[in-house]
Short mmCIF file of C-alpha atoms in Angstrom, two decimals:
data_model
loop_
_atom_site.label_atom_id
_atom_site.label_comp_id
_atom_site.label_asym_id
_atom_site.label_seq_id
_atom_site.Cartn_x
_atom_site.Cartn_y
_atom_site.Cartn_z
CA MET A 1 -21.20 16.83 -13.54
CA VAL A 2 -20.44 19.75 -11.27
CA CYS A 3 -20.57 18.94 -7.54
CA ALA A 4 -23.62 20.47 -5.91
CA ALA A 5 -21.67 21.94 -3.02
CA LEU A 6 -19.45 23.90 -5.42
CA ARG A 7 -21.92 24.55 -8.22
CA SER A 8 -22.38 28.27 -7.72
CA ALA A 9 -18.68 28.88 -7.12
CA ALA A 10 -17.82 26.78 -10.14
CA ARG A 11 -20.07 28.86 -12.37
CA ALA A 12 -18.50 32.04 -11.10
CA ARG A 13 -14.93 30.85 -11.61
CA GLY A 14 -15.41 28.45 -14.53
CA CYS A 15 -14.70 25.58 -12.15
CA LEU A 16 -13.55 22.40 -13.87
CA VAL A 17 -14.84 19.19 -12.37
CA ARG A 18 -13.33 15.89 -13.45
CA THR A 19 -14.77 12.52 -12.64
CA ALA A 20 -12.64 9.48 -11.90
CA ALA A 21 -12.78 8.47 -15.55
CA GLY A 22 -11.67 11.89 -16.77
CA LEU A 23 -8.34 12.94 -18.22
CA ALA A 24 -5.58 14.69 -16.31
CA PRO A 25 -5.17 18.33 -17.32
CA ARG A 26 -2.57 19.14 -19.99
CA SER A 27 -0.21 21.18 -17.87
CA ARG A 28 2.88 20.58 -15.81
CA ARG A 29 0.79 21.09 -12.68
CA SER A 30 -1.09 17.82 -13.28
CA LEU A 31 1.90 15.67 -12.44
CA GLY A 32 4.22 18.22 -10.93
CA SER A 33 2.36 20.65 -8.68
CA GLY A 34 -1.20 19.43 -9.04
CA PRO A 35 -4.22 20.83 -10.85
CA ALA A 36 -4.89 24.51 -10.69
CA ALA A 37 -6.64 25.72 -7.54
CA GLY A 38 -10.37 26.35 -7.94
CA GLY A 39 -11.24 23.05 -9.63
CA ALA A 40 -12.95 20.11 -8.00
CA LEU A 41 -12.85 16.33 -8.24
CA GLU A 42 -15.86 14.06 -7.88
CA LEU A 43 -14.90 10.68 -6.46
CA LEU A 44 -17.04 7.93 -4.92
CA GLY A 45 -20.03 10.23 -4.70
CA ARG A 46 -18.26 13.13 -2.98
CA CYS A 47 -16.73 16.35 -4.24
CA TYR A 48 -13.25 17.49 -3.26
CA PRO A 49 -11.89 20.99 -4.02
CA GLN A 50 -8.47 20.83 -5.65
CA ASP A 51 -5.43 22.87 -4.79
CA ASP A 52 -1.68 22.96 -5.29
CA TYR A 53 -1.30 19.55 -3.59
CA SER A 54 -3.67 17.64 -5.91
CA ASN A 55 -1.69 15.05 -7.91
CA LEU A 56 -3.98 12.17 -8.89
CA SER A 57 -3.60 10.75 -12.39
CA SER A 58 -6.52 9.47 -14.44
CA ARG A 59 -5.14 5.90 -14.45
CA VAL A 60 -4.95 5.76 -10.66
CA LEU A 61 -8.42 7.28 -10.32
CA ALA A 62 -9.76 4.60 -12.66
CA ARG A 63 -8.60 1.94 -10.16
CA VAL A 64 -10.53 3.46 -7.25
CA GLY A 65 -13.57 1.35 -6.44
CA ARG A 66 -12.34 -1.80 -8.21
CA ASN A 67 -11.90 -3.54 -4.83
CA LEU A 68 -10.04 -6.60 -6.10
CA HIS A 69 -9.90 -7.96 -2.55
CA ASN A 70 -13.69 -8.36 -2.62
CA LEU A 71 -13.98 -10.03 -6.04
CA ARG A 72 -14.92 -13.64 -5.40
CA HIS A 73 -12.19 -16.12 -6.45
CA HIS A 74 -9.69 -13.39 -7.24
CA PRO A 75 -6.29 -14.42 -5.77
CA LEU A 76 -6.33 -11.39 -3.43
CA TRP A 77 -9.80 -12.38 -2.25
CA LEU A 78 -8.54 -15.91 -1.62
CA VAL A 79 -5.73 -14.67 0.64
CA LYS A 80 -8.06 -12.29 2.48
CA GLU A 81 -10.63 -15.03 3.04
CA ARG A 82 -7.97 -17.47 4.26
CA VAL A 83 -6.74 -14.93 6.82
CA LYS A 84 -10.30 -14.14 7.89
CA GLN A 85 -11.19 -17.83 8.16
CA HIS A 86 -8.12 -18.49 10.32
CA PHE A 87 -8.84 -15.63 12.72
CA HIS A 88 -12.48 -16.58 13.05
CA ALA A 89 -11.52 -20.18 13.87
CA GLN A 90 -8.70 -19.34 16.27
CA HIS A 91 -10.20 -16.37 18.13
CA VAL A 92 -13.71 -16.79 19.46
CA GLY A 93 -15.53 -14.47 21.88
CA ARG A 94 -17.50 -15.45 24.99
CA SER A 95 -20.72 -15.82 23.02
CA GLY A 96 -19.09 -18.18 20.55
CA ALA A 97 -19.06 -15.55 17.80
CA PRO A 98 -15.81 -14.54 16.07
CA LEU A 99 -13.78 -12.16 18.22
CA PHE A 100 -12.39 -10.18 15.27
CA SER A 101 -14.78 -8.05 13.25
CA VAL A 102 -13.90 -7.58 9.56
CA HIS A 103 -14.03 -4.27 7.67
CA ASP A 104 -13.25 -4.57 3.96
CA ASP A 105 -15.39 -1.86 2.37
CA LEU A 106 -14.16 1.35 4.00
CA SER A 107 -13.61 4.28 1.64
CA PRO A 108 -10.01 4.69 0.46
CA VAL A 109 -10.39 8.48 0.68
CA VAL A 110 -9.16 9.63 4.09
CA THR A 111 -8.01 12.84 5.67
CA THR A 112 -4.33 13.54 6.12
CA TRP A 113 -5.05 13.51 9.86
CA GLN A 114 -6.31 9.93 9.61
CA ASN A 115 -3.40 8.79 7.46
CA PHE A 116 -0.64 10.49 9.45
CA ASP A 117 -1.50 12.46 12.59
CA SER A 118 -3.73 9.84 14.19
CA LEU A 119 -0.76 7.46 13.93
CA LEU A 120 1.78 9.92 15.38
CA VAL A 121 3.61 10.39 12.08
CA PRO A 122 5.69 13.59 12.61
CA GLY A 123 4.96 16.63 10.48
CA GLY A 124 8.25 16.45 8.61
CA HIS A 125 8.34 12.67 8.21
CA PRO A 126 9.37 11.52 4.69
CA SER A 127 6.26 9.33 4.38
CA ARG A 128 4.14 12.50 4.11
CA LYS A 129 5.91 13.72 0.96
CA ARG A 130 3.68 14.73 -1.90
CA GLY A 131 5.97 12.79 -4.23
CA ASP A 132 5.19 9.54 -2.39
CA ASN A 133 1.42 9.84 -2.03
CA TYR A 134 -1.73 10.58 -4.00
CA TYR A 135 -3.41 13.72 -2.67
CA LEU A 136 -6.88 14.95 -3.57
CA ASN A 137 -5.93 18.21 -1.87
CA ARG A 138 -4.02 19.33 1.20
CA THR A 139 -6.54 17.79 3.60
CA HIS A 140 -7.65 14.60 1.77
CA MET A 141 -5.77 11.77 0.09
CA LEU A 142 -6.03 8.17 -1.04
CA ARG A 143 -4.92 6.17 1.99
CA ALA A 144 -1.32 5.00 1.96
CA HIS A 145 -2.07 2.17 4.42
CA THR A 146 -5.06 0.53 6.07
CA SER A 147 -3.72 1.79 9.41
CA ALA A 148 -5.48 5.05 8.52
CA HIS A 149 -8.67 3.49 9.96
CA GLN A 150 -7.17 2.31 13.23
CA TRP A 151 -8.14 5.30 15.33
CA GLU A 152 -11.75 5.55 14.14
CA LEU A 153 -12.42 1.85 14.80
CA LEU A 154 -10.83 2.03 18.25
CA ARG A 155 -12.88 5.15 18.93
CA ALA A 156 -16.01 3.20 17.98
CA GLY A 157 -15.24 0.81 20.84
CA LEU A 158 -13.82 -2.11 18.87
CA GLY A 159 -11.07 -4.09 20.57
CA ALA A 160 -10.31 -6.73 17.91
CA PHE A 161 -10.67 -6.16 14.19
CA LEU A 162 -9.29 -6.82 10.72
CA VAL A 163 -9.27 -4.15 7.99
CA ALA A 164 -8.66 -4.96 4.32
CA GLY A 165 -8.56 -2.53 1.43
CA ASP A 166 -6.82 -0.89 -1.48
CA VAL A 167 -3.97 1.50 -0.69
CA TYR A 168 -2.11 3.97 -2.90
CA ARG A 169 1.53 5.01 -3.12
CA ARG A 170 3.70 6.61 -5.77
CA ASP A 171 6.65 4.29 -6.23
CA GLN A 172 9.11 2.77 -8.64
CA VAL A 173 7.89 0.75 -11.63
CA ASP A 174 8.76 -2.95 -11.65
CA ALA A 175 7.23 -6.41 -11.29
CA ARG A 176 6.66 -6.01 -7.53
CA HIS A 177 5.45 -2.40 -7.29
CA TYR A 178 2.18 -0.89 -8.45
CA PRO A 179 0.58 2.45 -7.48
CA VAL A 180 -2.46 0.57 -6.15
CA PHE A 181 -2.09 -2.48 -3.93
CA HIS A 182 -3.97 -4.08 -1.06
CA GLN A 183 -3.29 -4.47 2.64
CA LEU A 184 -4.81 -6.33 5.56
CA GLU A 185 -4.48 -4.90 9.05
CA GLY A 186 -5.16 -6.52 12.42
CA VAL A 187 -5.58 -4.94 15.87
CA ARG A 188 -6.15 -6.56 19.28
CA LEU A 189 -6.55 -4.79 22.63
CA PHE A 190 -6.32 -6.36 26.10
CA SER A 191 -7.68 -5.27 29.44
CA ARG A 192 -5.64 -6.00 32.57
CA ARG A 193 -7.90 -8.94 33.36
CA GLU A 194 -7.67 -10.39 29.84
CA LEU A 195 -3.90 -10.11 29.57
CA PHE A 196 -3.00 -11.55 32.96
CA ALA A 197 -5.71 -14.23 33.13
CA GLY A 198 -4.14 -17.59 33.94
CA ILE A 199 -0.81 -16.02 34.94
CA LYS A 200 0.40 -17.03 38.38
CA GLY A 201 0.24 -13.96 40.59
CA GLY A 202 -1.46 -12.08 37.77
CA GLU A 203 -3.80 -10.28 40.16
CA SER A 204 -0.86 -8.17 41.38
CA LEU A 205 0.48 -7.28 37.91
CA GLN A 206 -0.23 -3.97 36.20
CA LEU A 207 -0.44 -2.78 32.58
CA PHE A 208 0.96 0.68 33.17
CA GLU A 209 3.71 2.52 35.00
CA GLN A 210 5.63 5.76 34.67
CA SER A 211 9.22 4.99 33.74
CA SER A 212 11.57 5.69 30.84
CA ARG A 213 11.33 4.51 27.24
CA SER A 214 13.81 1.86 26.17
CA ALA A 215 14.42 -0.27 23.10
CA ARG A 216 12.12 -2.94 24.56
CA LYS A 217 9.18 -0.93 25.96
CA GLN A 218 7.31 2.34 26.06
CA GLU A 219 7.54 4.63 29.07
CA THR A 220 3.93 3.92 30.14
CA HIS A 221 4.04 0.11 29.91
CA THR A 222 5.24 -2.39 32.47
CA MET A 223 7.75 -4.93 31.23
CA GLU A 224 5.41 -7.76 32.23
CA ALA A 225 2.60 -6.36 30.08
CA VAL A 226 4.82 -5.72 27.06
CA LYS A 227 6.34 -9.19 27.15
CA LEU A 228 2.91 -10.83 27.26
CA VAL A 229 1.52 -8.65 24.44
CA GLU A 230 4.61 -9.31 22.32
CA PHE A 231 4.36 -13.05 22.99
CA HIS A 232 0.66 -13.11 22.05
CA LEU A 233 1.34 -11.09 18.87
CA LYS A 234 4.18 -13.30 17.65
CA GLN A 235 2.32 -16.49 18.52
CA THR A 236 -0.78 -15.25 16.66
CA LEU A 237 1.17 -14.35 13.54
CA THR A 238 3.26 -17.52 13.57
CA LYS A 239 0.04 -19.54 13.61
CA LEU A 240 -1.30 -17.42 10.74
CA VAL A 241 1.68 -17.96 8.42
CA THR A 242 1.75 -21.65 9.33
CA HIS A 243 -1.89 -21.84 8.27
CA LEU A 244 -1.06 -20.10 4.99
CA PHE A 245 2.25 -21.79 4.10
CA GLY A 246 2.15 -25.09 5.98
CA ASP A 247 3.96 -26.72 8.89
CA GLY A 248 7.72 -26.69 9.32
CA LEU A 249 8.09 -23.04 8.31
CA ASP A 250 11.16 -21.21 9.64
CA VAL A 251 10.28 -17.77 11.02
CA ARG A 252 12.48 -14.97 12.29
CA TRP A 253 11.78 -11.53 13.74
CA VAL A 254 13.71 -8.40 12.80
CA ASP A 255 13.56 -5.25 14.95
CA CYS A 256 12.37 -2.23 12.97
CA TYR A 257 10.68 1.16 13.38
CA PHE A 258 7.11 2.32 12.84
CA PRO A 259 5.82 5.63 14.28
CA PHE A 260 2.69 3.98 15.71
CA THR A 261 4.16 0.85 17.38
CA HIS A 262 6.99 0.24 19.83
CA PRO A 263 8.67 -2.17 19.99
CA SER A 264 8.19 -2.97 16.29
CA PHE A 265 9.10 -6.03 14.24
CA GLU A 266 9.16 -7.38 10.72
CA MET A 267 8.39 -11.05 10.24
CA GLU A 268 10.46 -13.02 7.75
CA ILE A 269 9.85 -16.58 6.58
CA ASN A 270 12.23 -18.99 4.93
CA PHE A 271 10.37 -20.07 1.82
CA HIS A 272 12.06 -22.28 -0.75
CA GLY A 273 15.44 -21.44 0.77
CA GLU A 274 14.98 -17.66 0.66
CA TRP A 275 14.21 -15.32 3.57
CA LEU A 276 11.20 -13.16 2.67
CA GLU A 277 9.69 -10.29 4.65
CA VAL A 278 5.92 -10.83 4.86
CA LEU A 279 4.53 -8.35 7.40
CA GLY A 280 5.20 -5.63 9.96
CA CYS A 281 3.83 -5.47 13.49
CA GLY A 282 4.37 -4.24 17.03
CA VAL A 283 2.97 -3.12 20.37
CA MET A 284 0.66 -0.18 19.72
CA GLU A 285 1.82 3.23 20.86
CA GLN A 286 -0.21 3.93 23.98
CA GLN A 287 -0.76 7.52 22.90
CA VAL A 288 -2.76 6.24 19.91
CA VAL A 289 -4.82 3.93 22.12
CA ASN A 290 -5.42 6.65 24.74
CA SER A 291 -6.48 9.27 22.21
CA ALA A 292 -9.10 6.85 20.87
CA GLY A 293 -10.63 6.45 24.34
CA ALA A 294 -9.22 3.05 25.37
CA GLN A 295 -6.90 4.31 28.13
CA ASP A 296 -7.34 1.19 30.25
CA ARG A 297 -6.10 -1.23 27.57
CA ILE A 298 -2.90 -2.19 25.77
CA GLY A 299 -2.66 -3.77 22.34
CA TRP A 300 -0.84 -4.98 19.26
CA ALA A 301 -1.23 -4.31 15.54
CA PHE A 302 0.06 -5.87 12.34
CA GLY A 303 -0.18 -5.15 8.63
CA LEU A 304 0.51 -7.33 5.59
CA GLY A 305 0.37 -6.91 1.82
CA LEU A 306 -2.13 -9.16 0.06
CA GLU A 307 -0.23 -8.99 -3.26
CA ARG A 308 2.99 -9.89 -1.48
CA LEU A 309 1.46 -13.01 0.06
CA ALA A 310 -0.41 -14.00 -3.10
CA MET A 311 2.73 -13.70 -5.24
CA ILE A 312 4.58 -16.02 -2.84
CA LEU A 313 1.73 -18.47 -2.25
CA TYR A 314 0.64 -18.82 -5.87
CA ASP A 315 3.96 -18.11 -7.62
CA ILE A 316 2.59 -15.08 -9.48
CA PRO A 317 5.59 -13.32 -11.08
CA ASP A 318 4.22 -9.88 -11.97
CA ILE A 319 2.00 -7.60 -9.88
CA ARG A 320 0.22 -6.31 -13.02
CA LEU A 321 -1.42 -9.73 -13.37
CA PHE A 322 -3.74 -8.98 -10.45
CA TRP A 323 -5.48 -6.41 -12.65
CA SER A 324 -5.78 -8.77 -15.61
CA GLU A 325 -9.20 -9.67 -16.95
CA ASP A 326 -7.73 -12.48 -19.04
CA GLU A 327 -9.78 -15.60 -18.45
CA ARG A 328 -6.63 -17.72 -18.64
CA PHE A 329 -5.44 -16.01 -15.47
CA LEU A 330 -8.72 -15.72 -13.56
CA LYS A 331 -9.93 -19.30 -14.08
CA GLN A 332 -6.87 -20.70 -12.30
CA PHE A 333 -8.20 -19.35 -8.97
CA ARG A 334 -11.78 -20.56 -9.14
CA LEU A 335 -11.33 -23.07 -6.35
CA SER A 336 -13.95 -25.11 -4.53
CA ASP A 337 -11.89 -24.78 -1.33
CA ILE A 338 -10.08 -21.52 -0.56
CA ASN A 339 -7.30 -23.51 1.14
CA GLN A 340 -6.65 -25.61 -1.93
CA LYS A 341 -3.07 -25.39 -3.15
CA VAL A 342 -2.62 -23.80 -6.55
CA THR A 343 0.43 -22.75 -8.54
CA PHE A 344 -0.05 -20.16 -11.23
CA GLN A 345 0.58 -21.53 -14.70
CA PRO A 346 2.18 -18.68 -16.67
CA LEU A 347 0.48 -17.31 -19.73
CA SER A 348 2.74 -17.28 -22.75
CA LYS A 349 5.43 -14.67 -21.99
CA TYR A 350 5.54 -12.30 -24.89
CA PRO A 351 8.80 -10.55 -25.85
CA ALA A 352 9.75 -7.24 -24.30
CA VAL A 353 10.35 -4.05 -26.24
CA ILE A 354 12.96 -1.80 -24.60
CA ASN A 355 13.40 1.93 -25.15
CA ASP A 356 15.60 4.46 -23.34
CA ILE A 357 14.86 8.08 -22.54
CA SER A 358 17.37 10.73 -21.44
CA PHE A 359 16.79 14.30 -20.31
CA TRP A 360 18.28 17.16 -18.34
CA LEU A 361 16.49 17.72 -15.04
CA PRO A 362 14.89 21.06 -14.19
CA SER A 363 16.63 23.12 -11.52
CA GLU A 364 13.94 22.31 -8.94
CA ASN A 365 10.71 20.41 -8.21
CA TYR A 366 11.70 17.15 -9.90
CA THR A 367 11.33 13.75 -8.22
CA GLU A 368 11.82 10.33 -9.75
CA ASN A 369 8.34 9.33 -8.60
CA ASP A 370 6.90 12.13 -10.75
CA PHE A 371 8.47 10.50 -13.81
CA TYR A 372 7.42 6.99 -12.78
CA ASP A 373 3.85 8.19 -12.31
CA LEU A 374 3.92 9.90 -15.70
CA VAL A 375 5.11 6.70 -17.40
CA ARG A 376 2.37 4.71 -15.63
CA THR A 377 -0.24 7.27 -16.64
CA ILE A 378 0.68 7.21 -20.32
CA GLY A 379 1.92 3.64 -20.78
CA GLY A 380 -0.42 1.95 -18.33
CA ASP A 381 0.10 -1.77 -17.90
CA LEU A 382 2.14 -1.97 -21.09
CA VAL A 383 5.03 -0.83 -18.89
CA GLU A 384 6.72 -3.73 -17.11
CA LYS A 385 9.45 -1.73 -15.40
CA VAL A 386 11.42 1.51 -15.45
CA ASP A 387 15.09 1.55 -14.43
CA LEU A 388 17.28 4.57 -13.83
CA ILE A 389 20.40 3.33 -15.62
CA ASP A 390 22.59 6.43 -15.70
CA LYS A 391 23.13 9.79 -14.01
CA PHE A 392 25.45 12.45 -15.37
CA GLU A 393 26.40 15.91 -14.12
CA HIS A 394 27.78 18.31 -16.71
CA PRO A 395 31.17 19.58 -15.49
CA LYS A 396 30.56 23.15 -16.68
CA THR A 397 26.82 23.77 -16.33
CA HIS A 398 26.38 21.41 -13.34
CA LYS A 399 23.08 20.34 -14.85
CA THR A 400 22.08 16.75 -14.09
CA SER A 401 20.96 14.26 -16.71
CA HIS A 402 19.00 11.06 -16.08
CA CYS A 403 18.70 8.12 -18.44
CA TYR A 404 15.84 5.67 -17.86
CA ARG A 405 15.29 2.30 -19.52
CA ILE A 406 11.60 1.52 -20.04
CA THR A 407 10.62 -2.10 -20.60
CA TYR A 408 7.30 -2.53 -22.42
CA ARG A 409 5.60 -5.92 -22.43
CA HIS A 410 1.95 -6.76 -22.98
CA MET A 411 0.59 -9.52 -20.76
CA GLU A 412 -1.60 -11.04 -23.47
CA ARG A 413 -0.05 -10.39 -26.91
CA THR A 414 3.10 -9.36 -28.76
CA LEU A 415 3.81 -5.65 -28.99
CA SER A 416 5.21 -4.14 -32.17
CA GLN A 417 8.03 -1.63 -32.06
CA ARG A 418 5.78 0.73 -33.99
CA GLU A 419 3.02 0.86 -31.37
CA VAL A 420 5.57 1.07 -28.56
CA ARG A 421 7.26 3.97 -30.36
CA ARG A 422 3.98 5.90 -30.28
CA VAL A 423 3.67 5.38 -26.53
CA HIS A 424 7.34 6.17 -25.95
CA GLU A 425 7.13 9.40 -27.95
CA ALA A 426 4.10 10.39 -25.90
CA VAL A 427 6.15 9.80 -22.74
CA GLN A 428 8.95 11.99 -24.13
CA GLN A 429 6.57 14.80 -25.03
CA ALA A 430 4.75 14.62 -21.69
CA ALA A 431 8.01 14.66 -19.72
CA VAL A 432 9.00 17.91 -21.41
CA ARG A 433 5.55 19.46 -21.09
CA LEU A 434 4.60 18.31 -17.59
CA LEU A 435 7.92 17.92 -15.77
CA ALA A 436 9.83 20.76 -17.45
CA VAL A 437 12.78 18.54 -18.37
CA GLU A 438 15.00 19.21 -21.37
CA GLY A 439 14.96 16.27 -23.73
CA ARG A 440 18.08 14.56 -25.02
CA PHE A 441 16.20 12.55 -27.65
#
């Protein structure tokens, strides 16, 4: 169906419109430089003109709208509901209603301004790279994090909220990475009265000052305000992970960097003798808060990965399992109580089939994520992981060769070498055709 807004232009130019279920075009531009300008993509009821930045594959588009975090009794839904339940019980407003509103059905299509600029991500920051994100065009993309909705919700006047949703990133292929995953974000703002209530001498304390930025505070915040916000943030999140994992949990905080918080931290927990990073957080950059119209308040924000927590909590070994429709997987999470402990009982692990692929790289415009995305697009969830196992530079031509090892494993049955060979040959052909590599196979 041709989008109404572009119908006349499409007729004049022979505009190609692909729906989310459609196939990627058979040209290098589909995975390298994007579909040809002049086409359009219909997604979630809206039409988006395509340009040289468009790089969505048909397999990723097919995941849009699945909303695993909202499927009742799905393990991601269980984690989301447990977090929501905890916040509603622990944080109650004056009227007795939950303080934190929950937003788990916001569209994953956002503008690049929402995803980057509203969060102070610099223009040349690596996180903006086309090779790391899924762009509909130069102005719209599939969100790379739920933080993309922070500004609009603050602008709407909300001071405490949780956002959950699917996010999209081009990344390596292994048991812990998938181009679509799910995040949960939390934001809390404080007025001067709220933050200093109950503090001795609090009536004389201020949220803001004009000073210099340091490792511990922003230039507009007083040290007293930052210390209280940081204490409240860490206490809130420590209570959350204790609720999820149980009492006696060892927690540590690691200083880190995010463009939209300062100071910023990663939280690690000691689980079964191993330190695991579970979330990132920090004091919100005041420039973000001010631009959204909340100049008189200060706040914190955190973000966590639902797959990451579910894999730890339920001992799920492979991120592909979250997309499984196998009843043997799904029935294990149909619990009468969302807080009930459950350990995933593995399905029979079928043998892997391993094939290597080597090729000379083109002189320009090649990224490893382009190849990973190509393998995902063609092999789908048959691909367990892709490892770059060798790099070689020819001493005379100075051309570079990469060798990748692709591990194929079906989650529900045994694969034959014959059917894997068909997929692997399709990967080889597509790499030559779409990425302009020179095959060594």
